[in-house]
Short mmCIF file of C-alpha atoms in Angstrom, two decimals:
data_model
loop_
_atom_site.label_atom_id
_atom_site.label_comp_id
_atom_site.label_asym_id
_atom_site.label_seq_id
_atom_site.Cartn_x
_atom_site.Cartn_y
_atom_site.Cartn_z
CA MET A 7 -38.77 15.85 -10.18
CA SER A 8 -37.99 16.84 -13.71
CA GLU A 9 -34.38 16.39 -13.23
CA GLU A 10 -34.67 12.78 -12.02
CA HIS A 11 -35.57 9.34 -12.96
CA PRO A 12 -38.63 7.84 -11.95
CA ALA A 13 -38.07 6.12 -8.53
CA ARG A 14 -39.01 3.10 -7.56
CA PRO A 15 -38.94 1.53 -4.18
CA GLY A 16 -35.48 0.03 -3.23
CA ASP A 17 -33.82 1.93 -6.16
CA ALA A 18 -30.76 4.12 -5.77
CA ALA A 19 -33.00 6.96 -7.52
CA ALA A 20 -35.75 6.82 -4.47
CA LEU A 21 -32.69 7.96 -2.16
CA GLU A 22 -32.10 11.92 -1.41
CA LEU A 23 -29.63 12.64 -4.10
CA ARG A 24 -27.07 14.57 -1.96
CA PRO A 25 -26.55 12.06 0.66
CA ALA A 26 -26.35 9.14 -1.97
CA LEU A 27 -23.55 11.03 -3.81
CA GLU A 28 -21.42 11.47 -0.36
CA ALA A 29 -22.31 7.66 0.31
CA VAL A 30 -20.75 6.57 -3.13
CA LEU A 31 -17.85 9.06 -2.90
CA MET A 32 -16.95 7.97 0.25
CA VAL A 33 -15.93 4.41 -1.11
CA VAL A 34 -14.46 5.42 -4.57
CA ASP A 35 -10.72 4.73 -5.02
CA GLU A 36 -10.48 6.75 -7.95
CA PRO A 37 -12.36 9.94 -9.33
CA ALA A 38 -15.61 9.26 -10.09
CA THR A 39 -17.44 11.10 -13.26
CA VAL A 40 -20.80 12.74 -13.30
CA ASP A 41 -22.26 10.34 -15.88
CA HIS A 42 -20.90 7.55 -13.82
CA LEU A 43 -22.72 9.21 -10.52
CA ALA A 44 -25.66 9.89 -12.60
CA LYS A 45 -26.00 6.13 -13.67
CA VAL A 46 -25.75 4.77 -9.97
CA THR A 47 -28.02 7.38 -8.50
CA GLY A 48 -30.48 6.96 -11.05
CA ARG A 49 -30.78 10.92 -11.58
CA HIS A 50 -29.94 12.86 -14.62
CA ARG A 51 -26.89 14.28 -15.17
CA ARG A 52 -27.35 18.11 -14.67
CA ALA A 53 -28.98 17.44 -10.99
CA VAL A 54 -25.85 15.47 -10.36
CA ALA A 55 -23.60 17.90 -11.55
CA ALA A 56 -25.38 20.74 -9.56
CA ALA A 57 -25.59 18.77 -6.51
CA LEU A 58 -21.79 18.15 -6.23
CA GLU A 59 -21.11 21.88 -7.04
CA GLU A 60 -23.19 22.16 -3.97
CA LEU A 61 -21.61 19.82 -1.83
CA ALA A 62 -18.30 21.29 -2.76
CA GLU A 63 -19.18 25.04 -1.66
CA GLU A 64 -21.09 23.82 1.62
CA TYR A 65 -17.62 21.93 2.42
CA THR A 66 -15.65 24.68 2.19
CA ARG A 67 -17.94 27.32 3.83
CA GLN A 68 -18.04 24.98 6.94
CA GLY A 69 -14.35 24.63 6.93
CA ARG A 70 -14.38 20.69 6.75
CA GLY A 71 -11.26 18.93 7.00
CA PHE A 72 -11.76 17.25 3.98
CA GLU A 73 -12.89 19.01 0.25
CA LEU A 74 -14.63 17.38 -2.45
CA ARG A 75 -13.00 18.40 -5.64
CA MET A 76 -13.06 17.47 -9.65
CA VAL A 77 -9.57 16.02 -10.79
CA ALA A 78 -8.84 14.14 -13.88
CA GLY A 79 -12.55 14.44 -15.11
CA GLY A 80 -14.05 13.03 -12.08
CA TRP A 81 -14.91 13.97 -8.68
CA ARG A 82 -13.50 12.71 -5.28
CA PHE A 83 -12.85 13.52 -1.50
CA TYR A 84 -9.37 14.77 -0.48
CA THR A 85 -7.54 16.08 2.83
CA ARG A 86 -7.66 19.71 2.84
CA PRO A 87 -4.21 20.89 2.25
CA GLN A 88 -3.76 22.76 5.86
CA TYR A 89 -4.76 19.41 7.43
CA ALA A 90 -2.22 17.33 5.48
CA ALA A 91 0.26 17.28 8.27
CA ALA A 92 -2.44 15.66 10.69
CA VAL A 93 -3.16 12.90 8.34
CA GLU A 94 0.74 12.33 8.16
CA ALA A 95 1.33 11.89 11.38
CA TYR A 96 -1.55 9.31 11.65
CA ALA A 97 -0.25 7.08 8.81
CA LEU A 98 3.47 7.38 10.30
CA ASP A 99 2.48 6.58 13.85
CA GLY A 100 4.24 3.83 14.98
CA GLN A 101 6.40 3.36 12.09
CA GLN A 102 9.89 4.99 11.13
CA ALA A 103 9.63 7.44 8.15
CA ARG A 104 13.09 5.84 7.13
CA LEU A 105 14.11 2.18 6.62
CA THR A 106 16.30 0.86 8.84
CA GLN A 107 19.63 -0.51 7.65
CA ALA A 108 18.71 -3.99 8.32
CA ALA A 109 15.78 -2.90 5.99
CA LEU A 110 17.80 -1.38 3.15
CA GLU A 111 19.95 -4.44 2.73
CA THR A 112 17.34 -6.79 2.85
CA LEU A 113 15.68 -4.94 0.02
CA ALA A 114 18.79 -4.71 -1.89
CA VAL A 115 19.15 -8.32 -1.62
CA VAL A 116 15.43 -9.19 -2.86
CA ALA A 117 16.02 -6.36 -5.78
CA TYR A 118 18.78 -7.91 -7.03
CA ARG A 119 18.40 -11.88 -6.67
CA GLN A 120 14.09 -11.37 -7.15
CA PRO A 121 12.00 -14.19 -7.07
CA VAL A 122 13.83 -15.03 -3.74
CA SER A 123 13.20 -16.99 -0.70
CA ARG A 124 13.39 -15.46 2.75
CA SER A 125 15.70 -18.52 3.54
CA ARG A 126 17.85 -17.29 0.76
CA VAL A 127 17.84 -13.73 1.78
CA SER A 128 18.37 -14.59 5.25
CA ALA A 129 21.39 -16.87 3.89
CA VAL A 130 22.97 -13.71 1.92
CA ARG A 131 22.85 -11.22 5.11
CA GLY A 132 23.83 -14.14 7.76
CA VAL A 133 21.01 -13.18 10.14
CA ASN A 134 17.05 -13.97 10.17
CA CYS A 135 15.04 -11.48 8.05
CA ASP A 136 11.29 -12.51 9.37
CA GLY A 137 10.62 -9.24 10.76
CA VAL A 138 12.25 -6.99 8.36
CA MET A 139 10.49 -8.76 5.54
CA ARG A 140 7.33 -8.39 7.13
CA THR A 141 8.18 -4.40 7.31
CA LEU A 142 9.22 -4.05 3.43
CA LEU A 143 5.80 -6.10 2.77
CA GLN A 144 3.74 -3.79 5.09
CA ARG A 145 5.41 -0.72 3.39
CA GLY A 146 4.63 -2.31 -0.23
CA LEU A 147 7.87 -2.28 -1.11
CA VAL A 148 8.14 -6.11 -1.70
CA GLU A 149 5.21 -8.85 -2.59
CA GLU A 150 4.57 -12.39 -2.78
CA ALA A 151 5.19 -14.23 -5.92
CA GLY A 152 4.51 -17.61 -5.94
CA ALA A 153 6.39 -20.43 -4.62
CA GLU A 154 9.70 -22.54 -4.95
CA PRO A 155 8.95 -25.50 -6.78
CA GLU A 156 11.72 -27.45 -4.99
CA THR A 157 10.88 -26.63 -1.46
CA GLY A 158 7.36 -24.96 -1.57
CA ALA A 159 8.86 -21.70 -0.03
CA ILE A 160 7.05 -18.27 -0.44
CA LEU A 161 9.23 -16.15 -3.21
CA TYR A 162 9.48 -12.01 -3.07
CA THR A 163 9.85 -9.84 -5.65
CA THR A 164 10.13 -5.92 -5.68
CA THR A 165 6.80 -4.21 -6.55
CA THR A 166 6.12 -1.12 -8.67
CA TYR A 167 5.82 1.01 -5.87
CA PHE A 168 9.45 0.20 -4.89
CA LEU A 169 10.53 1.65 -8.77
CA GLU A 170 8.27 4.45 -8.16
CA ARG A 171 10.62 5.04 -5.08
CA MET A 172 13.42 4.64 -6.55
CA GLY A 173 12.77 6.74 -9.79
CA LEU A 174 13.01 3.50 -12.11
CA ARG A 175 11.00 2.60 -15.11
CA GLY A 176 12.33 -1.20 -14.57
CA LEU A 177 15.00 -3.59 -12.86
CA ASP A 178 16.81 -3.57 -15.56
CA GLU A 179 17.86 0.38 -14.96
CA LEU A 180 19.03 -0.71 -11.11
CA PRO A 181 22.95 -0.26 -10.72
CA GLU A 182 25.01 -2.80 -11.56
CA LEU A 183 25.90 -4.40 -8.10
CA ALA A 184 24.55 -8.01 -8.09
CA PRO A 185 28.35 -9.20 -9.28
CA PHE A 186 29.34 -8.31 -6.03
CA LEU A 187 26.65 -10.17 -4.04
CA PRO A 188 27.68 -12.98 -2.30
CA GLU A 189 26.11 -16.41 -3.57
CA ALA A 190 23.19 -17.61 -1.56
CA ASP A 191 23.83 -20.99 -2.95
CA ALA A 192 27.16 -21.54 -1.92
CA ILE A 193 26.63 -20.30 1.86
CA GLU A 194 23.35 -20.78 2.59
CA ALA A 195 24.11 -24.38 3.67
CA GLU A 196 26.67 -23.22 6.56
CA THR A 197 24.60 -20.61 7.61
CA GLN A 198 21.28 -22.31 7.75
CA GLU A 199 21.73 -23.84 10.84
CA ALA A 200 22.88 -20.99 12.68
CA LEU A 201 19.71 -19.21 11.65
CA PRO A 202 16.61 -18.64 14.01
CA SER A 203 13.53 -20.60 13.59
CA PHE A 204 11.16 -19.26 10.81
CA ASP A 205 8.01 -20.66 12.80
CA PRO A 206 7.12 -18.14 15.21
CA ASP A 207 5.29 -21.19 17.16
CA ALA A 208 8.19 -23.73 16.79
CA PRO A 209 9.83 -24.33 20.43
CA GLU A 210 13.42 -22.63 20.69
CA PRO A 211 16.26 -25.37 21.61
CA GLY A 212 18.36 -25.12 24.35
CA GLU A 213 17.46 -23.74 28.09
CA GLY A 214 16.94 -19.95 28.80
CA ALA A 215 17.21 -19.61 24.60
CA MET A 216 15.75 -16.35 23.11
CA THR A 217 12.46 -16.53 21.83
CA THR A 218 12.26 -16.03 17.74
CA THR A 219 10.41 -12.40 18.77
CA GLU A 220 12.91 -11.62 21.11
CA ARG A 221 15.88 -11.87 18.34
CA LEU A 222 13.68 -10.35 15.82
CA THR A 223 13.63 -7.30 18.04
CA GLU A 224 17.45 -7.38 17.71
CA LEU A 225 17.52 -7.08 13.99
#
C-alpha cells in the first residue's frame, strides 16, 4: 500500500490503521497530533489524517455518545455535548457537589498554615479532621507534601487545582485572614488528648466508646 511504510510482523504498521488509531486515542491524556499518530502507527501522515476524518464522520453518523475532534492541534475523544449530563451524574455519584462547612473550614486552615499536618489542622478546628482531609484529597484540593522533620507526620498543602477553583494566581492573593486564625502550637497540647485516634485500627478506649468511623460520620 503506497500510503503505508512496509509492515513487519509485530509492528504497529502491520495492524489495520483505523482500529490502531482508536486504540491509541483511547489512552491519550492530551490531544495527539497527526505527526505523532503517524509515527506510532508506522503510517504516512496523509493516511492517518484521512483515517481520522473518516472516524470522526462515522461516529457522528452513527450518533455515538462520544466524538473525535481536533482541538489544540491534535485529535482526542470527547463526550458529545448532549450527553454531558450523564457523565456529570456519574462523576458526582455518591459525592456532594458542594463541600460541607467542615470541609471548607479544614481547607481554609490548610490554605493559611501550609504545609501543615493533620494533627495541627485538627488542633485548630478542635475536632478530628481525618474524614474531611480524605475528602479534600479525593477532590484534588490538597496533596501530600513531605513529612514533618520533628514528628514524621505527613504534611499537606493546597494544589494548583485549588488555585484554579478559587480563581487565584498564587497563594499570595489569599485574603488577609491568617492573623485571625488561632495559633495551633498554643492550643494543640490541650486539644490533642480530646481528639479521637488517627489510627483507624487502634482500639477505642472505654466501654461503649464510639468507633473512629462512627466519629467521622459526625463531622
